[in-house]
Amino acid sequence: MNADRRFAALSERMSAEIAEARLHAEHLRMAEALLFASAEPMTEADLAERLPTGARVGRLVEDIAAYYSGRGVNLVKLAGGWAFRTAGDLSWMMAKDVVEPRKLSRAALETLAIVAYHQPVTRAEIEDIRGVSTSKGTLDTLIEAGWVRLRGRRRAPGRPVTYGTTRSFLDHFGLDAIGDLPGLDELKGSGFFEGRLPTGLAVPLPSDDDALREDEEPLEDGDLFMPLEVEGEDEDEEGEDGAPPSL
Amino acid sequence: MNADRRFAALSERMSAEIAEARLHAEHLRMAEALLFASAEPMTEADLAERLPTGARVGRLVEDIAAYYSGRGVNLVKLAGGWAFRTAGDLSWMMAKDVVEPRKLSRAALETLAIVAYHQPVTRAEIEDIRGVSTSKGTLDTLIEAGWVRLRGRRRAPGRPVTYGTTRSFLDHFGLDAIGDLPGLDELKGSGFFEGRLPTGLAVPLPSDDDALREDEEPLEDGDLFMPLEVEGEDEDEEGEDGAPPSL
Amino acid sequence: MAIGRTIDFDDDDRAPVREDGEPALVVDVGGYEGPLDLLLDLARRQKVDLREISILALAEQYIAFVEEARRMRLELAADYLVMAAWLAYLKSRLLLPEPPKGEEPSAEELASALAERLRRLELIRAAAKALDARTRLGRDVHARGAPEPMAVRTRPLYEASLYDLLKAYAAQRQKQAASRVTLRRRVVWSLVEAREALERLVGHAVDWMVLDDYLVRFVSTPSERATVRASALSATLELAREGRLALRQERAFGPIWLKAASAPRADPVPEPAA
């Protein structure tokens, strides 16, 4: 019968197609495994060599790439071959932040202390008090630590940047307000000063108020992206050749 | 109106569910990327640490495992964690030009099996079971392969070193936990674990737990640099003069 | 006696040569790993279940094996012989009527301990085989060939205490204060100044006068007195040496009298022995 024959033909064709689909699916699994296990990107020739003869490598790769598109891992073309890679938008996950506790250097600690007590203070003033030039790195570290910020610029020749402490400075050191920093008498009383103190040594009244002082003017926008001006040379902090004492 | 209120509630609930599903889908991508990137099994704790807080790691891993089941690459539970591995049934294809890992000698394999099933175990106990002296080289090979580690020292005369298996042993042999060792039930029923252990201390199951047993004490620092104690002479494995029968 | 397992005579160049020059025949006991391994093999020939083997028969087979090897003048390792001796002892115990229960384990106990030991070895052999048959990483299954390692970004977290901060500040201020010592400018009447002044005065000192009286004129503050006196004294000594002044002192630490020399000379006289 005609219908029977047609049915038989149809059924045969369908069987063949099913068999082919099954084979393709199996080849997909193999290609997927090969691509996963390979240390280097695999070219289509590499794949063809490893897969059973008759595998349609081009279609396999396309199918796998489509299958993985939008997923956490994508099949991408790299160096002429194909390789699985973490999806680009998830690359941030592939890095791990390790918080590494680090002790502040003595130079940084001293600079921070001067900023805290003498703020608003310029770099030249810090250097004047410390008697050595302050490296850019030291102030950078303190800014990075979130304890020191750029306040403004001093209304003075050269308009130097003024530094001050931040709220996070207060948090870290357990201070309620900058005024809670102990004064000279308290420092003496707590034994921080040893021996005789020269007369006339004064500890200023620091201010970390957001409002600028009269002798300060605001920073320009650009200042925030170039936070540390280079004042003269950047000598090593602990270098012997600090600035000569200016009497 | 009642119908309106109900509709509003329904719509709200559905929005919430959609948002959750989206979040889960995004977490799936992230977990997939993390698991795919790592060559070693990741524990659920590892994953939780990397994923956004609130990610339901257990469900994520289950979903991914289900998603990849039957594929060329599967997510399998190994060494207490999860890892992607090529499907086991494709081994014939993968092995084609893989450099065959150094075949373990029978002595090494038996020694490894004794360590695995009998851990924590001393060298004397290994020798007792095998009926021959165990060469230093055999244990060295297993330690080098990363499958056997020095655990501690037995609280017994001579304080012999105790050996156990590593996480990488589990990973290599496709085991999730030491309790999954094949044929463990049979060995349990056989009184195998009674061994030579002093009565009363007999622990019926192998343990690769990091925690030392009651009859173990920690290694000293020096032990790690001189991993194999020399118990008497170091005879060659295949040497004719094994330990005399100690019955 | 036929032993099932082949006994290979290993006569390759590893074979040791005996002292009498005759090559020793080494029994490669078919890869047996010691007497226990050999026993296990013999036992397996008896029964599948090691719990039902006859230790007596096993001992006899083992002893027969060893004797056969000896008859063929094969060298057997010592522990094979030790095991043979022990099995011979066990065999005799098993055959003799059991003595009343003493301290020693009975022959039956010894036999079952041996059977247990063989079973243990057999079990671990099976376990080792099962372990080897597992799908192994790098052989049967593979991990990601190109793992993407987790990059580690270290973020420094600076630590400092208020104590450190205050200590640093105080130390800094103190150091700075100490390093900036301002020396008070000392008023010094230099030797040159003193000489000039004295030279101008010499002309007036026609009669003896006390040096101090002159000095007083130049001394404005007590702090200057020492430097003025010292410089003036040095200058007068110099002038006296040049013969332009006469000096006189009546006692130690007494006032110093001076007057112009009677004949001032225009040029200083060179010292005879300077």
GROMACS .gro file of C-alpha atoms in nm, chain A residues 36-39 84-86 93-102 104 109-110 112-113 117-118 128-130 141 144-145 147 169 172-173 182 192-194 198 201-202 204, chain C residues 141-182:
model
   84
   36PHE     CA    1   3.714   2.090   2.989
   37ALA     CA    2   4.016   1.870   3.050
   38SER     CA    3   4.249   2.033   2.803
   39ALA     CA    4   4.515   2.258   2.947
   84PHE     CA    5   3.616   2.733   2.863
   85ARG     CA    6   3.660   3.053   3.058
   86THR     CA    7   3.480   3.219   3.343
   93MET     CA    8   3.489   3.660   4.163
   94MET     CA    9   3.814   3.504   4.058
   95ALA     CA   10   4.009   3.728   4.286
   96LYS     CA   11   4.010   3.697   4.654
   97ASP     CA   12   4.069   3.985   4.886
   98VAL     CA   13   4.294   3.896   5.167
   99VAL     CA   14   4.308   4.148   5.442
  100GLU     CA   15   4.659   4.167   5.563
  101PRO     CA   16   4.710   4.339   5.893
  102ARG     CA   17   5.010   4.564   5.871
  104LEU     CA   18   5.206   5.135   6.058
  109LEU     CA   19   5.274   5.702   6.283
  110GLU     CA   20   5.464   6.024   6.346
  112LEU     CA   21   4.970   6.082   6.146
  113ALA     CA   22   5.025   6.215   6.495
  117TYR     CA   23   4.747   6.746   6.651
  118HIS     CA   24   4.833   7.019   6.407
  128ASP     CA   25   5.928   7.126   5.975
  129ILE     CA   26   5.808   6.951   6.288
  130ARG     CA   27   5.957   6.614   6.202
  141THR     CA   28   4.950   5.529   5.309
  144GLU     CA   29   4.474   5.487   5.182
  145ALA     CA   30   4.418   5.374   5.537
  147TRP     CA   31   4.275   5.822   5.835
  169PHE     CA   32   4.057   5.808   6.224
  172HIS     CA   33   3.998   5.356   6.478
  173PHE     CA   34   4.165   5.529   6.768
  182PRO     CA   35   4.522   6.448   7.524
  192PHE     CA   36   5.476   6.023   7.732
  193PHE     CA   37   5.733   6.296   7.773
  194GLU     CA   38   6.050   6.203   7.946
  198PRO     CA   39   6.158   7.292   7.686
  201LEU     CA   40   5.656   7.378   7.377
  202ALA     CA   41   5.296   7.409   7.287
  204PRO     CA   42   4.803   7.332   6.930
  635VAL     CA   43   3.840   1.120   3.501
  636HIS     CA   44   3.993   1.458   3.460
  637ALA     CA   45   3.986   1.786   3.637
  638ARG     CA   46   3.974   2.118   3.465
  639GLY     CA   47   4.279   2.124   3.243
  640ALA     CA   48   4.325   2.495   3.268
  641PRO     CA   49   4.209   2.590   3.612
  642GLU     CA   50   4.165   2.960   3.668
  643PRO     CA   51   4.342   3.015   3.992
  644MET     CA   52   4.202   3.248   4.242
  645ALA     CA   53   4.405   3.565   4.231
  646VAL     CA   54   4.483   3.687   4.575
  647ARG     CA   55   4.468   4.059   4.627
  648THR     CA   56   4.615   4.159   4.955
  649ARG     CA   57   4.450   4.457   5.107
  650PRO     CA   58   4.652   4.604   5.385
  651LEU     CA   59   4.473   4.678   5.703
  652TYR     CA   60   4.682   4.917   5.900
  653GLU     CA   61   4.694   4.878   6.268
  654ALA     CA   62   4.799   5.132   6.525
  655SER     CA   63   4.680   5.210   6.870
  656LEU     CA   64   4.614   5.544   7.028
  657TYR     CA   65   4.901   5.466   7.261
  658ASP     CA   66   5.135   5.426   6.963
  659LEU     CA   67   5.007   5.749   6.820
  660LEU     CA   68   5.055   5.951   7.136
  661LYS     CA   69   5.393   5.800   7.199
  662ALA     CA   70   5.501   5.886   6.847
  663TYR     CA   71   5.377   6.241   6.885
  664ALA     CA   72   5.539   6.301   7.220
  665ALA     CA   73   5.867   6.147   7.107
  666GLN     CA   74   5.859   6.353   6.794
  667ARG     CA   75   5.790   6.679   6.970
  668GLN     CA   76   6.047   6.609   7.234
  669LYS     CA   77   6.309   6.515   6.980
  670GLN     CA   78   6.232   6.824   6.782
  671ALA     CA   79   6.250   7.047   7.089
  672ALA     CA   80   6.579   6.890   7.186
  673SER     CA   81   6.723   6.922   6.840
  674ARG     CA   82   6.643   7.289   6.831
  675VAL     CA   83   6.856   7.418   7.116
  676THR     CA   84   6.906   7.788   7.070
   0.00000   0.00000   0.00000
